[in-house]
Short mmCIF file of C-alpha atoms in Angstrom, two decimals:
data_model
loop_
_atom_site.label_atom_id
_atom_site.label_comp_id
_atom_site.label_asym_id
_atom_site.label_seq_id
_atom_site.Cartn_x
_atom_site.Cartn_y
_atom_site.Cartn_z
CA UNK M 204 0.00 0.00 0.00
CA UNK M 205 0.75 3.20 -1.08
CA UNK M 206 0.45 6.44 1.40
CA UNK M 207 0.42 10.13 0.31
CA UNK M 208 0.06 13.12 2.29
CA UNK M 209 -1.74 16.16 0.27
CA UNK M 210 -0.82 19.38 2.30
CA UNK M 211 -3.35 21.62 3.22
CA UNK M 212 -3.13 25.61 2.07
CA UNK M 213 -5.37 28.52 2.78
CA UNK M 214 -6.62 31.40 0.33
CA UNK M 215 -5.42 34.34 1.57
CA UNK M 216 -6.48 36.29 -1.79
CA UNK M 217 -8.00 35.14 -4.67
CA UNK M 218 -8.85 37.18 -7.89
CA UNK M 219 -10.69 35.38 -10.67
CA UNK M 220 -8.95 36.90 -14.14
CA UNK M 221 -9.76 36.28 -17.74
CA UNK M 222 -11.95 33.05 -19.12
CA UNK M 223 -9.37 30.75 -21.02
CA UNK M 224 -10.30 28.57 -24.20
CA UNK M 225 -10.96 25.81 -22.04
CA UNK M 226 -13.72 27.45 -20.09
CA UNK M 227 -11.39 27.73 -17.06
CA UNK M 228 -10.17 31.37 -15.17
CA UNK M 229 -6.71 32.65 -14.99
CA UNK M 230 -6.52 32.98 -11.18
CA UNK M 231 -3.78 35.30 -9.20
CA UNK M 232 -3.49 34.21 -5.29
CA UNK M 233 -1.69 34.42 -2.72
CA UNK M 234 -1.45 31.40 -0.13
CA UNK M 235 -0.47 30.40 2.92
CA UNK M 236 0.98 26.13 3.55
CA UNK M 237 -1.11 25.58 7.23
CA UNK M 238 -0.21 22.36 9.46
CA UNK M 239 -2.44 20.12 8.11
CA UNK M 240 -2.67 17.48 5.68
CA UNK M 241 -5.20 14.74 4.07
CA UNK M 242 -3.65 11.02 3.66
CA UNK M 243 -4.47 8.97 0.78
CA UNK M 244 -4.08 5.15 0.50
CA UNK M 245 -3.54 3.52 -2.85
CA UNK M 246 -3.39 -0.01 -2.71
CA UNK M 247 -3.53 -2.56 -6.11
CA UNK M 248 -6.41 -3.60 -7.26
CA UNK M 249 -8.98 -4.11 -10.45
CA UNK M 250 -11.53 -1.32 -8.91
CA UNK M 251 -11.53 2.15 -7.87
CA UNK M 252 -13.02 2.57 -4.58
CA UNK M 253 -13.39 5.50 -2.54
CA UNK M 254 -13.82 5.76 1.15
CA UNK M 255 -13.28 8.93 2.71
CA UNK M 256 -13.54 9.19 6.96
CA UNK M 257 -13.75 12.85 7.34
CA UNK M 258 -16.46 13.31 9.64
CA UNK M 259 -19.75 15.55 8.05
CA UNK M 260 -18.29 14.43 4.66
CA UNK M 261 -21.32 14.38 1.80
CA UNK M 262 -20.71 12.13 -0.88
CA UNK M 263 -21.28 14.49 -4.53
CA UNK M 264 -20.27 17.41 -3.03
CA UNK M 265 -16.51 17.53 -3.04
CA UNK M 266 -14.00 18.06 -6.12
CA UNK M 267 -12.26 14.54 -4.91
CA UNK M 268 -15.47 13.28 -5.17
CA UNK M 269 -15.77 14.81 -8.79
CA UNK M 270 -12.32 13.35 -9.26
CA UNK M 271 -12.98 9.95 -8.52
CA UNK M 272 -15.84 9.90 -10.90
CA UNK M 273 -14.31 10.92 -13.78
CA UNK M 274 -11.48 8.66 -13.10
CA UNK M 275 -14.11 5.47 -12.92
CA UNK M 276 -15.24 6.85 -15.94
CA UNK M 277 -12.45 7.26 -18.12
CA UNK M 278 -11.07 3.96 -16.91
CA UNK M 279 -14.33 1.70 -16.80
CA UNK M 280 -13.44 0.95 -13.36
CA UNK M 281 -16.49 1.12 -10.46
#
């Protein structure tokens, strides 16, 4: 198994700027590296499976939660 810490960062400023072609904003920020971090577990396998244990978490409403899904997609994988 496989274990990766994802630092955490706070937003001190954050100024959406032009649309680009790919329907994303240039951003400018300015950010701050904080104490904390999330760990994620990889481990082999034929399925992608996603269990998070942050407490109040809502399944749908998270990016990494977007993430995984388009990664099952693209892949087949459930």
């Amino acid at each position: 198994m496989l274990t990766v810490l994802a630092p955490a960062k706070i937003n001190l400023t954050l100024e959406v700027l032009a649309e680009r072609q790919d329907g994303f904003h240039e951003i400018r920020s300015v950010m701050q590296a904080v104490d904390l971090c999330d760990s994620l577990r990889f481990q082999s396998g034929q399925d992608i499976e996603f269990k998070p244990d942050a407490p109040g978490w809502v399944a749908g409403e998270s990016l990494l939660s977007r993430a995984v899904g388009l990664l099952q997609e693209s892949t087949g994988c459930a």
